[in-house]
């Protein structure tokens, strides 16, 4: 069995090797591939090829992919959470240090000097760039996931008092967060007490404008805000007022819009938080492994539109279904199997919203019977995708 993968955006070749020998990448089957691997390619407004079963985004955000349309078409969408977390962590730590000392302005100023007495001019003018130290200051981290959790741990090693807020933190992530990080139950505690605040949450209706006029009203003068998550987490009009009144000393962000550029108290980077060679490689490796696992075993890891499903394949055949999450669907699937006199070795059905993923391991070696069952499922209105996987 050869699976076909179409790639976009120059996916790292070393990562693509993770696919192994049963995959053809960007070959003659790529017009109707089994899977896409991409980074920022915008799929909104495009048509999915009939054969497409999986899309892997080598990165964290998936807003370039129409998730609801993919789900309805029976396509599992994956991302690579945490693969670029270390890169973003380092960018945020650099920003934290930079916001305490105005290195950029200091460097700009020193480059304006000339003449034999530059050292003298330096000594006379350097006072304007005296900064402060981050050690002993309080950092508030909003969102303690892959990136926020790492930053919280490192910041406390740099001598900062760290407060973290994340009402939805996963158990796995929580285990990795230092007990020195103080967990708070109300984000207002961070707004009211932190000298520096860094945000690491996804953009959702709940998180949009996390930094609004009510939030700024709670902050002491001189607060530094670092935003390497998404621009829309900050209400820019409220931010400008907070800068004007001295509440916000500096805003550092990875997301530029015209109104933020060339402002004295604002530092904008061109979305480079996750842009390192190591992160790009990690993302490609994770995307390659995820697609290989899904295509070869039907197991799901790190999908944004279907739940994780893991089960070792020991039976001769496995059928995977993407089905509408309607009443009695599992009973109807089981009946279809027993009507053909086939034994179920194992069945897993996990739903997410209006759709579910069913993994059906069959204790049956008669391929003709299995083909009949596949045909029955394909004819069902409630099933949008049927795949047959044979044990190697
Ligand atoms: N600048 C860049 O280049 C870059 C790179 C990667 C990720 N990002 C952004 O950073 C974000 C975080 O990435 P991650 O890898 O840490 O994701 P993650 O999923 O590991 O962590 C996100 C955390 O936010 C928490 N959360 C969700 N809603 C919340 C809320 N209302 N209040 C507090 N916490 C909340 C979740 O529980 C989770 O722990 C991404 O969504 C993405 O937007 C930016």
PDB file of N, CA and C in Angstrom, residues 323-390:
ATOM      1  N   UNK A 323     -18.133   9.162  11.647  1.00  0.00           N
ATOM      2  CA  UNK A 323     -19.591   9.104  11.566  1.00  0.00           C
ATOM      3  C   UNK A 323     -20.227  10.281  12.284  1.00  0.00           C
ATOM      4  N   UNK A 324     -21.450  10.577  11.869  1.00  0.00           N
ATOM      5  CA  UNK A 324     -22.210  11.621  12.571  1.00  0.00           C
ATOM      6  C   UNK A 324     -22.530  11.085  13.959  1.00  0.00           C
ATOM      7  N   UNK A 325     -22.517  11.982  14.937  1.00  0.00           N
ATOM      8  CA  UNK A 325     -22.712  11.585  16.325  1.00  0.00           C
ATOM      9  C   UNK A 325     -24.221  11.511  16.610  1.00  0.00           C
ATOM     10  N   UNK A 326     -24.872  10.472  16.044  1.00  0.00           N
ATOM     11  CA  UNK A 326     -26.336  10.344  16.189  1.00  0.00           C
ATOM     12  C   UNK A 326     -26.656   9.214  17.176  1.00  0.00           C
ATOM     13  N   UNK A 327     -27.866   9.221  17.769  1.00  0.00           N
ATOM     14  CA  UNK A 327     -28.187   8.184  18.756  1.00  0.00           C
ATOM     15  C   UNK A 327     -28.063   6.777  18.164  1.00  0.00           C
ATOM     16  N   UNK A 328     -27.639   5.839  18.988  1.00  0.00           N
ATOM     17  CA  UNK A 328     -27.572   4.413  18.624  1.00  0.00           C
ATOM     18  C   UNK A 328     -26.579   4.057  17.535  1.00  0.00           C
ATOM     19  N   UNK A 329     -25.672   4.979  17.214  1.00  0.00           N
ATOM     20  CA  UNK A 329     -24.792   4.694  16.074  1.00  0.00           C
ATOM     21  C   UNK A 329     -23.905   3.480  16.351  1.00  0.00           C
ATOM     22  N   UNK A 330     -23.429   3.362  17.605  1.00  0.00           N
ATOM     23  CA  UNK A 330     -22.541   2.225  17.906  1.00  0.00           C
ATOM     24  C   UNK A 330     -23.320   0.914  17.771  1.00  0.00           C
ATOM     25  N   UNK A 331     -24.583   0.919  18.241  1.00  0.00           N
ATOM     26  CA  UNK A 331     -25.417  -0.292  18.127  1.00  0.00           C
ATOM     27  C   UNK A 331     -25.629  -0.632  16.655  1.00  0.00           C
ATOM     28  N   UNK A 332     -25.855   0.408  15.833  1.00  0.00           N
ATOM     29  CA  UNK A 332     -26.098   0.148  14.405  1.00  0.00           C
ATOM     30  C   UNK A 332     -24.838  -0.399  13.717  1.00  0.00           C
ATOM     31  N   UNK A 333     -23.689   0.126  14.133  1.00  0.00           N
ATOM     32  CA  UNK A 333     -22.426  -0.380  13.563  1.00  0.00           C
ATOM     33  C   UNK A 333     -22.247  -1.854  13.969  1.00  0.00           C
ATOM     34  N   UNK A 334     -22.490  -2.135  15.253  1.00  0.00           N
ATOM     35  CA  UNK A 334     -22.310  -3.516  15.750  1.00  0.00           C
ATOM     36  C   UNK A 334     -23.261  -4.463  15.031  1.00  0.00           C
ATOM     37  N   UNK A 335     -24.494  -4.005  14.796  1.00  0.00           N
ATOM     38  CA  UNK A 335     -25.472  -4.860  14.116  1.00  0.00           C
ATOM     39  C   UNK A 335     -25.005  -5.177  12.691  1.00  0.00           C
ATOM     40  N   UNK A 336     -24.486  -4.138  12.017  1.00  0.00           N
ATOM     41  CA  UNK A 336     -24.011  -4.365  10.646  1.00  0.00           C
ATOM     42  C   UNK A 336     -22.906  -5.425  10.635  1.00  0.00           C
ATOM     43  N   UNK A 337     -22.054  -5.400  11.652  1.00  0.00           N
ATOM     44  CA  UNK A 337     -20.954  -6.378  11.727  1.00  0.00           C
ATOM     45  C   UNK A 337     -21.523  -7.770  11.991  1.00  0.00           C
ATOM     46  N   UNK A 338     -22.420  -7.875  12.990  1.00  0.00           N
ATOM     47  CA  UNK A 338     -22.920  -9.211  13.351  1.00  0.00           C
ATOM     48  C   UNK A 338     -23.809  -9.786  12.247  1.00  0.00           C
ATOM     49  N   UNK A 339     -24.497  -8.914  11.478  1.00  0.00           N
ATOM     50  CA  UNK A 339     -25.316  -9.407  10.356  1.00  0.00           C
ATOM     51  C   UNK A 339     -24.477 -10.182   9.345  1.00  0.00           C
ATOM     52  N   UNK A 340     -23.197  -9.858   9.278  1.00  0.00           N
ATOM     53  CA  UNK A 340     -22.318 -10.566   8.331  1.00  0.00           C
ATOM     54  C   UNK A 340     -21.579 -11.716   9.012  1.00  0.00           C
ATOM     55  N   UNK A 341     -21.946 -11.992  10.260  1.00  0.00           N
ATOM     56  CA  UNK A 341     -21.326 -13.107  10.987  1.00  0.00           C
ATOM     57  C   UNK A 341     -19.870 -12.855  11.328  1.00  0.00           C
ATOM     58  N   UNK A 342     -19.536 -11.571  11.536  1.00  0.00           N
ATOM     59  CA  UNK A 342     -18.139 -11.216  11.862  1.00  0.00           C
ATOM     60  C   UNK A 342     -18.054 -10.923  13.364  1.00  0.00           C
ATOM     61  N   UNK A 343     -16.936 -11.356  13.966  1.00  0.00           N
ATOM     62  CA  UNK A 343     -16.717 -11.054  15.387  1.00  0.00           C
ATOM     63  C   UNK A 343     -15.969  -9.742  15.555  1.00  0.00           C
ATOM     64  N   UNK A 344     -16.416  -8.950  16.531  1.00  0.00           N
ATOM     65  CA  UNK A 344     -15.673  -7.713  16.838  1.00  0.00           C
ATOM     66  C   UNK A 344     -14.606  -8.048  17.874  1.00  0.00           C
ATOM     67  N   UNK A 345     -13.376  -7.720  17.535  1.00  0.00           N
ATOM     68  CA  UNK A 345     -12.282  -7.932  18.493  1.00  0.00           C
ATOM     69  C   UNK A 345     -12.239  -6.771  19.487  1.00  0.00           C
ATOM     70  N   UNK A 346     -12.550  -5.583  18.973  1.00  0.00           N
ATOM     71  CA  UNK A 346     -12.447  -4.396  19.815  1.00  0.00           C
ATOM     72  C   UNK A 346     -13.160  -3.241  19.104  1.00  0.00           C
ATOM     73  N   UNK A 347     -13.854  -2.420  19.871  1.00  0.00           N
ATOM     74  CA  UNK A 347     -14.476  -1.244  19.242  1.00  0.00           C
ATOM     75  C   UNK A 347     -14.264  -0.026  20.146  1.00  0.00           C
ATOM     76  N   UNK A 348     -13.827   1.066  19.532  1.00  0.00           N
ATOM     77  CA  UNK A 348     -13.681   2.328  20.277  1.00  0.00           C
ATOM     78  C   UNK A 348     -14.493   3.371  19.509  1.00  0.00           C
ATOM     79  N   UNK A 349     -15.306   4.109  20.218  1.00  0.00           N
ATOM     80  CA  UNK A 349     -16.068   5.182  19.571  1.00  0.00           C
ATOM     81  C   UNK A 349     -15.912   6.436  20.427  1.00  0.00           C
ATOM     82  N   UNK A 350     -15.300   7.475  19.837  1.00  0.00           N
ATOM     83  CA  UNK A 350     -15.112   8.713  20.609  1.00  0.00           C
ATOM     84  C   UNK A 350     -15.682   9.863  19.803  1.00  0.00           C
ATOM     85  N   UNK A 351     -16.465  10.681  20.473  1.00  0.00           N
ATOM     86  CA  UNK A 351     -17.097  11.779  19.738  1.00  0.00           C
ATOM     87  C   UNK A 351     -16.476  13.111  20.117  1.00  0.00           C
ATOM     88  N   UNK A 352     -16.615  14.049  19.198  1.00  0.00           N
ATOM     89  CA  UNK A 352     -16.246  15.435  19.473  1.00  0.00           C
ATOM     90  C   UNK A 352     -17.262  16.267  18.711  1.00  0.00           C
ATOM     91  N   UNK A 353     -18.146  16.925  19.433  1.00  0.00           N
ATOM     92  CA  UNK A 353     -19.182  17.717  18.777  1.00  0.00           C
ATOM     93  C   UNK A 353     -20.123  16.842  17.979  1.00  0.00           C
ATOM     94  N   UNK A 354     -20.343  17.219  16.733  1.00  0.00           N
ATOM     95  CA  UNK A 354     -21.358  16.538  15.925  1.00  0.00           C
ATOM     96  C   UNK A 354     -20.847  15.271  15.238  1.00  0.00           C
ATOM     97  N   UNK A 355     -19.556  15.012  15.362  1.00  0.00           N
ATOM     98  CA  UNK A 355     -18.987  13.841  14.672  1.00  0.00           C
ATOM     99  C   UNK A 355     -18.233  12.943  15.660  1.00  0.00           C
ATOM    100  N   UNK A 356     -18.036  11.702  15.269  1.00  0.00           N
ATOM    101  CA  UNK A 356     -17.293  10.764  16.120  1.00  0.00           C
ATOM    102  C   UNK A 356     -16.361   9.937  15.254  1.00  0.00           C
ATOM    103  N   UNK A 357     -15.383   9.369  15.905  1.00  0.00           N
ATOM    104  CA  UNK A 357     -14.426   8.490  15.226  1.00  0.00           C
ATOM    105  C   UNK A 357     -14.581   7.107  15.825  1.00  0.00           C
ATOM    106  N   UNK A 358     -14.760   6.120  14.958  1.00  0.00           N
ATOM    107  CA  UNK A 358     -14.943   4.748  15.438  1.00  0.00           C
ATOM    108  C   UNK A 358     -13.828   3.873  14.879  1.00  0.00           C
ATOM    109  N   UNK A 359     -13.246   3.106  15.782  1.00  0.00           N
ATOM    110  CA  UNK A 359     -12.171   2.205  15.378  1.00  0.00           C
ATOM    111  C   UNK A 359     -12.663   0.792  15.690  1.00  0.00           C
ATOM    112  N   UNK A 360     -12.722  -0.010  14.643  1.00  0.00           N
ATOM    113  CA  UNK A 360     -13.393  -1.301  14.745  1.00  0.00           C
ATOM    114  C   UNK A 360     -12.417  -2.398  14.332  1.00  0.00           C
ATOM    115  N   UNK A 361     -11.952  -3.182  15.300  1.00  0.00           N
ATOM    116  CA  UNK A 361     -11.018  -4.275  14.982  1.00  0.00           C
ATOM    117  C   UNK A 361     -11.813  -5.567  14.831  1.00  0.00           C
ATOM    118  N   UNK A 362     -11.567  -6.280  13.728  1.00  0.00           N
ATOM    119  CA  UNK A 362     -12.425  -7.405  13.367  1.00  0.00           C
ATOM    120  C   UNK A 362     -11.662  -8.722  13.351  1.00  0.00           C
ATOM    121  N   UNK A 363     -12.223  -9.666  14.075  1.00  0.00           N
ATOM    122  CA  UNK A 363     -11.590 -10.979  14.169  1.00  0.00           C
ATOM    123  C   UNK A 363     -12.115 -11.835  13.016  1.00  0.00           C
ATOM    124  N   UNK A 364     -11.656 -11.508  11.817  1.00  0.00           N
ATOM    125  CA  UNK A 364     -12.201 -12.160  10.615  1.00  0.00           C
ATOM    126  C   UNK A 364     -11.111 -12.149   9.539  1.00  0.00           C
ATOM    127  N   UNK A 365     -10.867 -13.307   8.899  1.00  0.00           N
ATOM    128  CA  UNK A 365      -9.832 -13.336   7.865  1.00  0.00           C
ATOM    129  C   UNK A 365     -10.424 -13.373   6.451  1.00  0.00           C
ATOM    130  N   UNK A 366     -11.749 -13.550   6.368  1.00  0.00           N
ATOM    131  CA  UNK A 366     -12.388 -13.643   5.046  1.00  0.00           C
ATOM    132  C   UNK A 366     -12.540 -12.236   4.448  1.00  0.00           C
ATOM    133  N   UNK A 367     -11.679 -11.921   3.482  1.00  0.00           N
ATOM    134  CA  UNK A 367     -11.636 -10.563   2.921  1.00  0.00           C
ATOM    135  C   UNK A 367     -12.958 -10.191   2.234  1.00  0.00           C
ATOM    136  N   UNK A 368     -13.636 -11.192   1.653  1.00  0.00           N
ATOM    137  CA  UNK A 368     -14.895 -10.906   0.949  1.00  0.00           C
ATOM    138  C   UNK A 368     -15.936 -10.365   1.943  1.00  0.00           C
ATOM    139  N   UNK A 369     -15.985 -10.978   3.124  1.00  0.00           N
ATOM    140  CA  UNK A 369     -16.925 -10.505   4.145  1.00  0.00           C
ATOM    141  C   UNK A 369     -16.571  -9.084   4.587  1.00  0.00           C
ATOM    142  N   UNK A 370     -15.279  -8.855   4.757  1.00  0.00           N
ATOM    143  CA  UNK A 370     -14.820  -7.521   5.183  1.00  0.00           C
ATOM    144  C   UNK A 370     -15.212  -6.484   4.118  1.00  0.00           C
ATOM    145  N   UNK A 371     -15.033  -6.851   2.831  1.00  0.00           N
ATOM    146  CA  UNK A 371     -15.395  -5.920   1.752  1.00  0.00           C
ATOM    147  C   UNK A 371     -16.889  -5.619   1.762  1.00  0.00           C
ATOM    148  N   UNK A 372     -17.693  -6.631   2.068  1.00  0.00           N
ATOM    149  CA  UNK A 372     -19.153  -6.414   2.165  1.00  0.00           C
ATOM    150  C   UNK A 372     -19.466  -5.418   3.274  1.00  0.00           C
ATOM    151  N   UNK A 373     -18.758  -5.583   4.393  1.00  0.00           N
ATOM    152  CA  UNK A 373     -19.000  -4.692   5.531  1.00  0.00           C
ATOM    153  C   UNK A 373     -18.614  -3.250   5.174  1.00  0.00           C
ATOM    154  N   UNK A 374     -17.476  -3.101   4.503  1.00  0.00           N
ATOM    155  CA  UNK A 374     -17.037  -1.761   4.070  1.00  0.00           C
ATOM    156  C   UNK A 374     -18.114  -1.145   3.171  1.00  0.00           C
ATOM    157  N   UNK A 375     -18.642  -1.962   2.239  1.00  0.00           N
ATOM    158  CA  UNK A 375     -19.678  -1.458   1.320  1.00  0.00           C
ATOM    159  C   UNK A 375     -20.925  -1.040   2.091  1.00  0.00           C
ATOM    160  N   UNK A 376     -21.288  -1.802   3.126  1.00  0.00           N
ATOM    161  CA  UNK A 376     -22.465  -1.458   3.941  1.00  0.00           C
ATOM    162  C   UNK A 376     -22.247  -0.102   4.617  1.00  0.00           C
ATOM    163  N   UNK A 377     -21.068   0.065   5.191  1.00  0.00           N
ATOM    164  CA  UNK A 377     -20.784   1.342   5.866  1.00  0.00           C
ATOM    165  C   UNK A 377     -20.765   2.496   4.863  1.00  0.00           C
ATOM    166  N   UNK A 378     -20.182   2.236   3.687  1.00  0.00           N
ATOM    167  CA  UNK A 378     -20.108   3.310   2.685  1.00  0.00           C
ATOM    168  C   UNK A 378     -21.496   3.754   2.227  1.00  0.00           C
ATOM    169  N   UNK A 379     -22.454   2.859   2.315  1.00  0.00           N
ATOM    170  CA  UNK A 379     -23.820   3.196   1.867  1.00  0.00           C
ATOM    171  C   UNK A 379     -24.621   3.910   2.970  1.00  0.00           C
ATOM    172  N   UNK A 380     -24.052   4.002   4.175  1.00  0.00           N
ATOM    173  CA  UNK A 380     -24.806   4.599   5.285  1.00  0.00           C
ATOM    174  C   UNK A 380     -24.748   6.134   5.244  1.00  0.00           C
ATOM    175  N   UNK A 381     -25.908   6.766   5.458  1.00  0.00           N
ATOM    176  CA  UNK A 381     -25.989   8.235   5.440  1.00  0.00           C
ATOM    177  C   UNK A 381     -25.216   8.876   6.586  1.00  0.00           C
ATOM    178  N   UNK A 382     -25.094   8.121   7.679  1.00  0.00           N
ATOM    179  CA  UNK A 382     -24.476   8.709   8.870  1.00  0.00           C
ATOM    180  C   UNK A 382     -22.963   8.547   8.925  1.00  0.00           C
ATOM    181  N   UNK A 383     -22.425   7.876   7.917  1.00  0.00           N
ATOM    182  CA  UNK A 383     -20.977   7.640   7.920  1.00  0.00           C
ATOM    183  C   UNK A 383     -20.363   8.414   6.761  1.00  0.00           C
ATOM    184  N   UNK A 384     -19.407   9.296   7.090  1.00  0.00           N
ATOM    185  CA  UNK A 384     -18.849  10.137   6.020  1.00  0.00           C
ATOM    186  C   UNK A 384     -17.504   9.637   5.505  1.00  0.00           C
ATOM    187  N   UNK A 385     -16.845   8.749   6.270  1.00  0.00           N
ATOM    188  CA  UNK A 385     -15.560   8.235   5.782  1.00  0.00           C
ATOM    189  C   UNK A 385     -15.337   6.823   6.320  1.00  0.00           C
ATOM    190  N   UNK A 386     -14.966   5.924   5.420  1.00  0.00           N
ATOM    191  CA  UNK A 386     -14.691   4.535   5.807  1.00  0.00           C
ATOM    192  C   UNK A 386     -13.280   4.188   5.324  1.00  0.00           C
ATOM    193  N   UNK A 387     -12.483   3.641   6.225  1.00  0.00           N
ATOM    194  CA  UNK A 387     -11.149   3.179   5.802  1.00  0.00           C
ATOM    195  C   UNK A 387     -10.931   1.752   6.261  1.00  0.00           C
ATOM    196  N   UNK A 388     -10.278   0.969   5.421  1.00  0.00           N
ATOM    197  CA  UNK A 388      -9.931  -0.404   5.792  1.00  0.00           C
ATOM    198  C   UNK A 388      -8.412  -0.486   5.942  1.00  0.00           C
ATOM    199  N   UNK A 389      -7.991  -0.980   7.092  1.00  0.00           N
ATOM    200  CA  UNK A 389      -6.550  -1.128   7.360  1.00  0.00           C
ATOM    201  C   UNK A 389      -6.276  -2.610   7.619  1.00  0.00           C
ATOM    202  N   UNK A 390      -5.271  -3.137   6.936  1.00  0.00           N
ATOM    203  CA  UNK A 390      -4.941  -4.559   7.093  1.00  0.00           C
ATOM    204  C   UNK A 390      -3.727  -4.682   8.003  1.00  0.00           C
TER     205      UNK A 390
END
